[in-house]
């Protein structure tokens, strides 16, 4: 058999197909956690990836943003008013002076115990206790200017009221006016006109405090102070006023034989 001198042809190369490059999918990152104690900045992505809503700033207190000159003026008015009220602590109640009581109570002493009476009083349905306390604190406040006017001074009731109203207006002007000054005026007028159940109670407490003080001075100074008990007899308007006055009178009878 004859041998062919031609080498066999190499096998045909398979055509290589280029495959498209693999599609790289984006890696889904876990949401970043804020470090403990860290706060997301308003408008920046929060833990869920959504923007943190912007918070509306809280309203500022008017007093906190008041101009320095306004604050200084308010402070000055308050101190001027309190300085004016100092005389309530030093002015002695004239009724006791007229009876030669040594070291008698001041106007402020009297008002303070009345406020305590309003604070501790029980069985006051439908009564605004806070208002009672406020009325007790301001009912004699005008006496810081006019002094303690008593029946023995011979000044008509209408004139006494006029002087005190004028003094009160002056004090409220010193305070600088405004809502607090108006409230003081309203409380004082409510007491003066006896125009509410709270005013009725404080009118009674005014008398109860006076006869209780009279009883204490009778014990301390060995005096007989009938005038104060006689002037208040039968003039109590409220049940609590009548009850407390009866208790004071009963103790007087037991202690002093009056």
XYZ file of N, CA and C in Angstrom:
774
model
N 0.884 -1.193 0.000
C 0.000 0.000 0.000
C 0.903 1.219 0.000
N 0.588 2.083 -0.877
C 1.403 3.300 -0.921
C 1.101 4.185 0.247
N 2.151 4.765 0.866
C 1.974 5.684 2.029
C 1.899 7.098 1.524
N 0.874 7.774 2.012
C 0.700 9.188 1.597
C 1.712 10.034 2.315
N 2.313 10.867 1.563
C 3.293 11.764 2.183
C 2.663 12.968 2.878
N 1.356 13.104 2.718
C 0.690 14.297 3.331
C 0.289 13.953 4.752
N 0.646 14.862 5.625
C 0.230 14.684 7.029
C -1.246 14.960 7.151
N -1.855 14.268 8.032
C -3.297 14.559 8.205
C -3.513 15.980 8.706
N -4.521 16.536 8.177
C -4.817 17.944 8.605
C -5.265 17.976 10.054
N -4.783 18.956 10.768
C -5.212 19.063 12.193
C -6.715 19.260 12.276
N -7.292 18.735 13.332
C -8.752 18.902 13.471
C -9.127 20.371 13.520
N -10.224 20.628 12.940
C -10.685 22.048 12.930
C -10.959 22.517 14.344
N -10.486 23.729 14.627
C -10.705 24.287 15.993
C -12.148 24.729 16.169
N -12.629 24.322 17.267
C -14.013 24.798 17.576
C -13.982 26.291 17.759
N -14.972 26.899 17.190
C -15.050 28.359 17.356
C -15.428 28.703 18.790
N -14.624 29.529 19.409
C -14.899 29.948 20.808
C -15.891 31.089 20.820
N -16.912 30.884 21.575
C -17.897 31.959 21.738
C -17.609 32.713 23.030
N -17.627 33.996 22.845
C -17.436 34.813 24.062
C -18.768 34.972 24.805
N -18.760 34.493 25.996
C -19.964 34.673 26.833
C -19.965 36.089 27.394
N -21.159 36.639 27.528
C -21.194 37.996 28.146
C -20.656 37.957 29.557
N -20.005 39.021 29.972
C -19.436 39.034 31.342
C -20.550 38.839 32.375
N -20.245 38.130 33.436
C -21.293 37.913 34.470
C -21.773 39.248 35.029
N -23.106 39.294 35.270
C -23.698 40.529 35.813
C -23.457 40.593 37.306
N -22.858 41.667 37.690
C -22.549 41.834 39.125
C -23.697 42.578 39.786
N -24.356 41.895 40.661
C -25.479 42.515 41.368
C -24.954 43.365 42.523
N -25.654 44.484 42.765
C -25.196 45.303 43.905
C -25.383 44.575 45.231
N -24.392 44.722 46.053
C -24.466 44.081 47.367
C -25.371 44.922 48.267
N -26.365 44.274 48.834
C -27.288 45.005 49.726
C -26.650 45.087 51.098
N -26.335 46.305 51.464
C -25.660 46.503 52.756
C -26.686 46.580 53.887
N -26.303 46.033 54.981
C -27.178 46.146 56.163
C -27.150 47.580 56.651
N -28.276 48.050 57.163
C -28.290 49.437 57.649
C -27.278 49.643 58.761
N -26.641 50.774 58.718
C -25.636 51.098 59.737
C -26.335 51.394 61.048
N -25.807 50.816 62.055
C -26.361 51.084 63.387
C -25.587 52.214 64.036
N -26.375 53.101 64.643
C -25.724 54.214 65.336
C -25.122 53.703 66.625
N -24.010 54.259 66.936
C -23.393 53.897 68.197
C -24.315 54.262 69.335
N -24.194 53.512 70.429
C -25.048 53.789 71.582
C -24.908 55.237 72.010
N -26.044 55.888 72.177
C -26.026 57.285 72.619
C -25.968 58.267 71.503
N -25.655 57.781 70.228
C -25.567 58.712 69.104
C -26.958 59.011 68.590
N -27.187 60.165 68.051
C -28.475 60.595 67.544
C -28.354 60.915 66.066
N -29.355 60.481 65.311
C -29.352 60.790 63.888
C -29.578 62.265 63.689
N -28.845 62.823 62.754
C -29.010 64.240 62.451
C -30.289 64.414 61.670
N -31.066 65.423 62.043
C -32.318 65.669 61.346
C -32.061 65.833 59.861
N -32.831 65.046 59.037
C -32.684 65.123 57.588
C -31.733 64.090 57.035
N -30.933 63.387 57.874
C -30.010 62.370 57.399
C -30.670 61.007 57.532
N -30.157 59.974 56.793
C -30.790 58.662 56.861
C -30.770 58.115 58.273
N -31.894 57.573 58.691
C -31.980 56.956 59.998
C -31.656 55.491 59.908
N -31.914 54.700 60.965
C -31.580 53.270 60.968
C -32.276 52.512 59.855
N -33.472 52.894 59.445
C -34.209 52.191 58.395
C -33.819 52.645 57.005
N -32.957 53.637 56.921
C -32.535 54.136 55.621
C -33.342 55.328 55.161
N -34.467 55.581 55.809
C -35.283 56.733 55.412
C -34.852 57.952 56.195
N -35.052 59.126 55.630
C -34.589 60.331 56.334
C -35.309 60.520 57.663
N -34.565 60.985 58.648
C -35.167 61.310 59.941
C -35.959 62.588 59.794
N -37.261 62.573 60.168
C -38.050 63.809 60.005
C -37.504 64.929 60.860
N -37.561 66.100 60.299
C -37.097 67.263 61.052
C -38.096 67.597 62.145
N -37.586 67.839 63.355
C -38.463 68.172 64.469
C -38.692 69.670 64.532
N -39.957 69.997 64.799
C -40.270 71.417 64.986
C -39.753 71.854 66.340
N -38.950 72.884 66.405
C -38.414 73.306 67.708
C -39.534 73.710 68.649
N -39.377 73.338 69.951
C -40.383 73.685 70.948
C -40.458 75.195 71.094
N -41.667 75.701 71.346
C -41.787 77.154 71.524
C -41.016 77.619 72.733
N -40.385 78.730 72.619
C -39.584 79.260 73.713
C -40.453 80.039 74.682
N -40.096 79.925 75.952
C -40.799 80.695 76.970
C -40.568 82.181 76.713
N -41.651 82.932 76.744
C -41.532 84.373 76.461
C -40.579 85.048 77.430
N -40.614 84.586 78.696
C -39.736 85.216 79.687
C -38.280 84.916 79.390
N -38.030 83.690 78.796
C -36.644 83.305 78.534
C -36.039 84.097 77.387
N -36.884 84.540 76.462
C -36.364 85.278 75.322
C -36.587 86.777 75.451
N -37.096 87.195 76.602
C -37.317 88.624 76.792
C -35.985 89.349 76.775
N -35.968 90.527 76.216
C -34.718 91.277 76.194
C -34.210 91.534 77.606
N -32.906 91.598 77.778
C -32.338 91.823 79.115
C -32.933 93.029 79.807
N -33.194 94.095 79.068
C -33.737 95.306 79.694
C -35.118 95.043 80.266
N -35.923 94.181 79.580
C -37.261 93.846 80.061
C -37.181 93.042 81.350
N -36.247 92.059 81.387
C -36.085 91.251 82.592
C -35.642 92.114 83.771
N -34.716 93.012 83.513
C -34.221 93.884 84.575
C -35.337 94.763 85.108
N -36.173 95.259 84.192
C -37.285 96.104 84.595
C -38.276 95.323 85.450
N -38.561 94.067 85.060
C -39.480 93.228 85.810
C -38.936 92.935 87.206
N -37.657 92.629 87.291
C -37.034 92.353 88.587
C -37.061 93.592 89.468
N -36.786 94.742 88.883
C -36.795 95.988 89.650
C -38.184 96.274 90.203
N -39.218 96.053 89.384
C -40.591 96.291 89.829
C -40.960 95.360 90.973
N -40.553 94.087 90.865
C -40.867 93.116 91.909
C -40.213 93.507 93.235
N -38.941 93.903 93.182
C -38.244 94.266 94.415
C -38.805 95.562 94.989
N -39.168 96.512 94.125
C -39.797 97.750 94.609
C -41.107 97.437 95.341
N -41.895 96.530 94.766
C -43.179 96.162 95.373
C -42.959 95.476 96.719
N -42.025 94.534 96.765
C -41.761 93.809 98.013
C -41.212 94.739 99.093
N -40.401 95.714 98.675
C -39.870 96.690 99.634
C -41.006 97.526 100.216
N -41.960 97.877 99.366
C -43.128 98.629 99.833
C -43.931 97.801 100.835
N -44.007 96.492 100.607
C -44.764 95.607 101.504
C -44.046 95.358 102.838
N -42.790 95.776 102.931
C -42.033 95.569 104.180
C -42.755 96.153 105.383
N -43.426 97.265 105.195
C -44.100 97.911 106.331
C -45.223 97.040 106.905
N -45.714 96.089 106.127
C -46.730 95.176 106.661
C -46.136 94.310 107.776
N -44.833 94.076 107.707
C -44.158 93.274 108.726
C -43.837 94.080 109.973
N -43.717 95.390 109.825
C -43.278 96.228 110.947
C -44.395 97.054 111.580
N -45.506 97.236 110.871
C -46.619 98.035 111.407
C -47.458 97.182 112.341
N -47.567 97.599 113.579
C -48.323 96.847 114.590
C -49.814 97.143 114.460
N -50.606 96.154 114.751
C -52.063 96.314 114.671
C -52.533 97.270 115.777
N -53.240 98.303 115.332
C -53.575 99.411 116.233
C -54.513 99.011 117.368
N -55.388 98.059 117.124
C -56.309 97.637 118.184
C -55.577 97.165 119.426
N -54.459 96.499 119.242
C -53.681 96.008 120.388
C -52.876 97.132 121.031
N -52.400 98.052 120.213
C -51.682 99.211 120.751
C -52.616 100.022 121.650
N -53.857 100.188 121.187
C -54.838 100.958 121.970
C -55.156 100.301 123.317
N -54.876 99.013 123.428
C -55.107 98.310 124.696
C -53.796 98.016 125.415
N -52.762 98.748 125.032
C -51.460 98.692 125.712
C -50.837 97.297 125.741
N -51.031 96.545 124.642
C -50.383 95.240 124.531
C -48.932 95.457 124.108
N -48.009 94.908 124.864
C -46.596 95.074 124.541
C -46.183 94.053 123.468
N -45.445 94.567 122.483
C -44.990 93.699 121.396
C -46.137 93.050 120.642
N -47.118 93.833 120.204
C -48.271 93.234 119.525
C -47.915 92.726 118.121
N -48.838 91.940 117.576
C -48.640 91.385 116.245
C -48.641 92.488 115.192
N -48.023 92.182 114.051
C -48.011 93.090 112.905
C -49.166 92.746 111.958
N -49.368 93.610 110.981
C -50.394 93.341 109.966
C -50.078 92.035 109.241
N -48.802 91.830 108.909
C -48.403 90.607 108.209
C -48.622 89.371 109.075
N -48.394 89.473 110.378
C -48.652 88.353 111.289
C -50.110 87.912 111.183
N -50.992 88.891 111.209
C -52.437 88.644 111.145
C -52.813 87.972 109.818
N -52.309 88.484 108.711
C -52.655 87.924 107.400
C -52.071 86.523 107.228
N -50.894 86.296 107.781
C -50.268 84.983 107.633
C -51.097 83.902 108.323
N -51.551 84.173 109.544
C -52.321 83.134 110.230
C -53.680 82.927 109.551
N -54.240 83.984 108.974
C -55.475 83.818 108.204
C -55.257 82.903 106.999
N -54.114 83.054 106.330
C -53.806 82.192 105.192
C -53.660 80.741 105.644
N -53.069 80.514 106.825
C -52.959 79.167 107.369
C -54.339 78.590 107.677
N -55.227 79.436 108.163
C -56.590 78.987 108.453
C -57.265 78.482 107.179
N -57.091 79.230 106.094
C -57.668 78.817 104.809
C -57.031 77.518 104.321
N -55.761 77.330 104.611
C -55.041 76.141 104.164
C -55.529 74.881 104.874
N -55.797 74.977 106.174
C -56.118 73.780 106.961
C -57.614 73.535 107.116
N -58.446 74.465 106.675
C -59.890 74.333 106.865
C -60.442 73.112 106.131
N -61.215 72.309 106.844
C -61.876 71.156 106.233
C -63.319 71.509 105.900
N -63.982 70.564 105.223
C -65.414 70.709 104.944
C -65.737 72.023 104.241
N -65.048 72.258 103.129
C -65.338 73.443 102.331
C -65.767 73.014 100.921
N -66.937 72.394 100.785
C -67.366 71.943 99.456
C -67.620 73.121 98.526
N -67.275 72.924 97.276
C -67.501 73.945 96.233
C -66.804 75.265 96.549
N -65.712 75.195 97.290
C -64.952 76.402 97.641
C -63.563 76.283 97.045
N -63.090 77.369 96.443
C -61.750 77.415 95.868
C -60.758 77.766 96.982
N -60.129 76.736 97.530
C -59.219 76.942 98.666
C -58.049 77.857 98.296
N -57.497 77.651 97.100
C -56.373 78.486 96.676
C -56.774 79.960 96.647
N -57.993 80.220 96.181
C -58.454 81.608 96.133
C -58.632 82.169 97.540
N -59.097 81.337 98.453
C -59.217 81.775 99.851
C -57.858 82.201 100.407
N -56.840 81.393 100.135
C -55.492 81.703 100.624
C -55.005 83.022 100.035
N -55.235 83.203 98.730
C -54.793 84.435 98.070
C -55.513 85.656 98.648
N -56.819 85.538 98.874
C -57.566 86.668 99.434
C -57.031 87.007 100.819
N -56.746 85.987 101.616
C -56.211 86.225 102.963
C -54.884 86.978 102.902
N -54.056 86.651 101.912
C -52.741 87.286 101.795
C -52.838 88.754 101.393
N -53.840 89.096 100.578
C -53.888 90.469 100.050
C -54.964 91.354 100.698
N -55.800 90.804 101.567
C -56.970 91.591 102.007
C -56.603 92.871 102.758
N -55.460 92.880 103.437
C -55.016 94.093 104.158
C -53.768 94.707 103.518
N -53.484 94.361 102.275
C -52.213 94.764 101.674
C -52.090 96.277 101.521
N -53.212 96.963 101.322
C -53.170 98.423 101.149
C -52.704 99.134 102.412
N -52.755 98.430 103.552
C -52.319 99.026 104.811
C -50.809 99.249 104.833
N -50.112 98.725 103.836
C -48.678 99.031 103.703
C -48.478 100.523 103.506
N -49.495 101.201 102.953
C -49.408 102.649 102.715
C -50.285 103.430 103.695
N -51.524 103.003 103.886
C -52.461 103.801 104.712
C -52.383 103.459 106.189
N -51.733 102.350 106.527
C -51.683 101.948 107.923
C -52.953 101.204 108.333
N -52.997 100.811 109.608
C -54.128 100.049 110.147
C -55.186 101.021 110.669
N -56.212 101.231 109.869
C -57.299 102.137 110.252
C -58.355 101.345 111.010
N -58.658 101.764 112.235
C -59.629 101.059 113.071
C -60.844 101.946 113.333
N -61.956 101.367 113.805
C -63.152 102.170 114.121
C -62.872 103.302 115.107
N -61.890 103.090 115.983
C -61.573 104.126 116.965
C -60.971 105.372 116.322
N -60.551 105.291 115.060
C -59.995 106.459 114.373
C -61.076 107.420 113.902
N -62.319 106.975 113.911
C -63.427 107.855 113.518
C -63.493 108.151 112.027
N -62.875 107.334 111.218
C -62.903 107.537 109.754
C -64.064 106.737 109.170
N -64.967 107.363 108.425
C -66.104 106.641 107.840
C -65.630 105.468 106.982
N -66.453 104.435 106.934
C -66.096 103.229 106.191
C -65.827 103.527 104.714
N -66.661 104.404 104.127
C -66.483 104.739 102.704
C -65.145 105.424 102.458
N -64.744 106.300 103.377
C -63.476 107.009 103.237
C -62.299 106.048 103.422
N -62.445 105.152 104.381
C -61.408 104.129 104.599
C -61.224 103.296 103.326
N -62.333 102.889 102.714
C -62.275 102.095 101.493
C -61.647 102.884 100.348
N -61.971 104.164 100.259
C -61.417 105.004 99.196
C -59.897 105.117 99.336
N -59.431 105.350 100.554
C -57.991 105.471 100.790
C -57.263 104.168 100.447
N -57.857 103.072 100.846
C -57.217 101.790 100.594
C -57.212 101.457 99.097
N -58.290 101.810 98.388
C -58.339 101.575 96.948
C -57.260 102.392 96.241
N -57.093 103.622 96.672
C -56.072 104.498 96.077
C -54.674 103.935 96.340
N -54.465 103.448 97.559
C -53.170 102.876 97.918
C -52.904 101.600 97.114
N -53.937 100.798 96.944
C -53.787 99.562 96.179
C -53.413 99.854 94.728
N -54.058 100.845 94.140
C -53.731 101.230 92.759
C -52.272 101.658 92.658
N -51.809 102.393 93.654
C -50.413 102.845 93.656
C -49.457 101.660 93.751
N -49.789 100.694 94.608
C -48.925 99.521 94.772
C -48.859 98.694 93.490
N -50.002 98.548 92.838
C -50.039 97.769 91.589
C -49.283 98.483 90.470
N -49.262 99.797 90.529
C -48.475 100.563 89.555
C -46.987 100.342 89.799
N -46.602 100.290 91.072
C -45.207 99.999 91.415
C -44.810 98.617 90.907
N -45.759 97.682 90.984
C -45.504 96.320 90.517
C -45.347 96.261 89.006
N -45.792 97.298 88.324
C -45.632 97.355 86.875
C -46.865 96.950 86.101
N -48.008 96.851 86.798
C -49.237 96.462 86.111
C -49.164 95.027 85.633
N -49.991 94.696 84.662
C -49.985 93.345 84.122
C -50.954 92.419 84.840
N -50.988 91.148 84.444
C -51.958 90.189 84.979
C -51.895 89.999 86.488
N -50.689 89.962 87.058
C -50.567 89.752 88.505
C -51.139 90.930 89.274
N -50.837 92.130 88.834
C -51.376 93.322 89.491
C -52.898 93.340 89.392
N -53.422 92.967 88.243
C -54.876 92.928 88.072
C -55.507 91.883 88.981
N -54.831 90.759 89.158
C -55.362 89.722 90.050
C -55.397 90.209 91.491
N -54.364 90.919 91.924
C -54.338 91.457 93.287
C -55.505 92.415 93.496
N -55.754 93.276 92.519
C -56.886 94.205 92.614
C -58.211 93.449 92.712
N -58.346 92.445 91.865
C -59.590 91.671 91.832
C -59.836 90.956 93.157
N -58.782 90.346 93.731
C -58.902 89.649 95.012
C -59.274 90.611 96.132
N -58.633 91.775 96.138
C -58.904 92.766 97.181
C -60.359 93.268 97.086
N -60.801 93.572 95.875
C -62.164 94.068 95.685
C -63.206 93.000 96.033
N -62.890 91.761 95.738
C -63.789 90.655 96.079
C -63.990 90.572 97.590
N -62.886 90.735 98.329
C -62.975 90.737 99.796
C -63.715 91.969 100.289
N -63.348 93.113 99.749
C -63.949 94.379 100.188
C -65.464 94.369 99.990
N -65.915 93.798 98.874
C -67.350 93.769 98.565
C -68.046 92.516 99.089
N -67.272 91.624 99.698
C -67.844 90.387 100.250
C -68.681 89.661 99.189
N -68.129 89.560 97.983
C -68.919 89.174 96.820
C -68.791 87.719 96.378
N -68.213 86.861 97.191
C -68.102 85.445 96.840
C -68.088 84.621 98.112
N -68.309 83.312 97.955
C -68.266 82.447 99.127
C -66.863 82.437 99.727
N -65.830 82.554 98.872
C -64.451 82.622 99.380
C -64.243 83.885 100.208
N -64.803 85.004 99.743
C -64.710 86.253 100.510
C -65.461 86.128 101.829
N -66.627 85.468 101.819
C -67.390 85.254 103.052
C -66.551 84.516 104.089
N -65.878 83.465 103.633
C -65.068 82.658 104.549
C -63.918 83.475 105.115
N -63.236 84.232 104.259
C -62.091 85.012 104.741
C -62.548 86.160 105.642
N -63.700 86.726 105.390
C -64.261 87.726 106.318
C -64.433 87.100 107.706
N -64.943 85.881 107.736
C -65.111 85.196 109.020
C -63.767 84.867 109.663
N -62.816 84.417 108.841
C -61.496 84.098 109.387
C -60.810 85.345 109.939
N -61.079 86.492 109.356
C -60.528 87.750 109.858
C -60.975 87.970 111.306
N -62.232 87.700 111.566
C -62.769 87.884 112.921
C -62.302 86.773 113.858
N -62.284 85.546 113.361
C -61.831 84.429 114.195
C -60.375 84.635 114.614
N -59.531 85.038 113.647
C -58.121 85.262 113.982
C -57.982 86.351 115.038
N -58.815 87.381 114.947
C -58.738 88.488 115.899
C -59.133 88.042 117.310
N -60.231 87.272 117.438
C -60.633 86.872 118.792
C -59.692 85.806 119.357
N -59.105 84.991 118.485
C -58.111 84.033 118.960
C -56.894 84.776 119.486
N -56.472 85.826 118.785
C -55.343 86.629 119.248
C -55.695 87.341 120.545
N -56.928 87.813 120.654
C -57.371 88.467 121.890
C -57.307 87.496 123.064
N -57.746 86.265 122.845
C -57.686 85.252 123.903
C -56.239 84.996 124.314
N -55.349 84.927 123.343
C -53.937 84.684 123.657
C -53.345 85.845 124.456
N -53.727 87.074 124.104
C -53.219 88.233 124.857
C -53.831 88.302 126.248
N -55.063 87.879 126.392
C -55.662 87.841 127.741
C -54.863 86.905 128.640
N -54.454 85.766 128.093
C -53.675 84.801 128.875
C -52.271 85.337 129.177
N -51.645 85.948 128.185
C -50.263 86.408 128.326
C -50.135 87.635 129.217
N -51.094 88.554 129.106
C -50.966 89.853 129.782
C -51.972 90.060 130.916
N -52.782 89.071 131.163
C -53.733 89.193 132.262
C -54.754 90.295 132.044
N -55.118 90.544 130.801
C -56.071 91.598 130.479
C -57.438 91.005 130.136
N -58.445 91.875 130.185
C -59.778 91.511 129.747
C -60.054 92.303 128.466
N -60.239 91.582 127.386
C -60.404 92.224 126.081
C -61.800 91.932 125.507
N -62.794 92.241 126.325
C -64.181 91.969 125.924
C -64.564 92.623 124.599
N -64.019 93.792 124.331
C -64.409 94.565 123.141
C -64.355 93.746 121.857
N -63.324 92.919 121.730
C -63.121 92.168 120.491
C -64.133 91.033 120.344
N -64.531 90.472 121.459
C -65.519 89.393 121.413
C -66.926 89.953 121.203
N -67.211 91.081 121.820
C -68.531 91.689 121.669
C -68.747 92.235 120.266
N -67.694 92.795 119.670
C -67.832 93.403 118.338
C -68.016 92.374 117.219
N -67.680 91.123 117.506
C -67.811 90.087 116.478
C -68.981 89.136 116.724
N -69.572 89.198 117.886
C -70.650 88.260 118.237
C -71.808 88.361 117.239
N -72.251 87.215 116.734
C -73.383 87.172 115.815
C -73.104 87.656 114.407
N -71.860 87.906 114.066
C -71.532 88.464 112.747
C -70.838 87.473 111.815
N -70.827 86.213 112.194
C -70.181 85.207 111.345
C -71.181 84.688 110.313
N -70.709 84.597 109.055
C -71.596 84.266 107.934
C -71.598 82.788 107.566
N -70.518 82.102 107.824
C -70.354 80.732 107.352
C -70.370 79.743 108.509
N -70.655 78.496 108.182
C -70.704 77.461 109.218
C -69.339 77.260 109.853
N -68.292 77.275 109.029
C -66.961 77.074 109.596
C -66.569 78.260 110.470
N -66.952 79.463 110.067
C -66.661 80.640 110.882
C -67.370 80.564 112.227
N -68.627 80.176 112.206
C -69.405 80.053 113.455
C -68.819 78.962 114.350
N -68.419 77.837 113.725
C -67.874 76.716 114.493
C -66.557 77.080 115.161
N -65.663 77.713 114.418
C -64.362 78.074 114.979
C -64.500 79.173 116.031
N -65.384 80.136 115.807
C -65.598 81.204 116.795
C -66.160 80.613 118.085
N -67.075 79.656 117.963
C -67.651 79.019 119.151
C -66.574 78.282 119.938
N -65.636 77.654 119.233
C -64.546 76.954 119.907
C -63.651 77.934 120.678
N -63.340 79.069 120.064
C -62.514 80.079 120.752
C -63.240 80.593 121.991
N -64.521 80.886 121.854
C -65.297 81.403 122.991
C -65.412 80.367 124.103
N -65.558 79.087 123.740
C -65.639 78.029 124.743
C -64.336 77.915 125.516
N -63.232 78.053 124.828
C -61.931 77.988 125.521
C -61.739 79.192 126.424
N -62.235 80.334 125.983
C -62.139 81.543 126.819
C -62.935 81.364 128.098
N -64.131 80.816 127.968
C -64.976 80.599 129.141
C -64.317 79.625 130.119
N -63.722 78.567 129.575
C -63.074 77.544 130.407
C -61.829 78.080 131.078
N -61.039 78.857 130.334
C -59.744 79.340 130.834
C -59.868 80.569 131.714
N -60.646 81.535 131.253
C -60.696 82.836 131.920
C -61.977 83.069 132.711
N -62.941 82.174 132.562
C -64.200 82.347 133.270
C -65.021 83.509 132.741
N -64.763 83.886 131.457
C -65.496 85.014 130.875
C -66.848 84.548 130.338
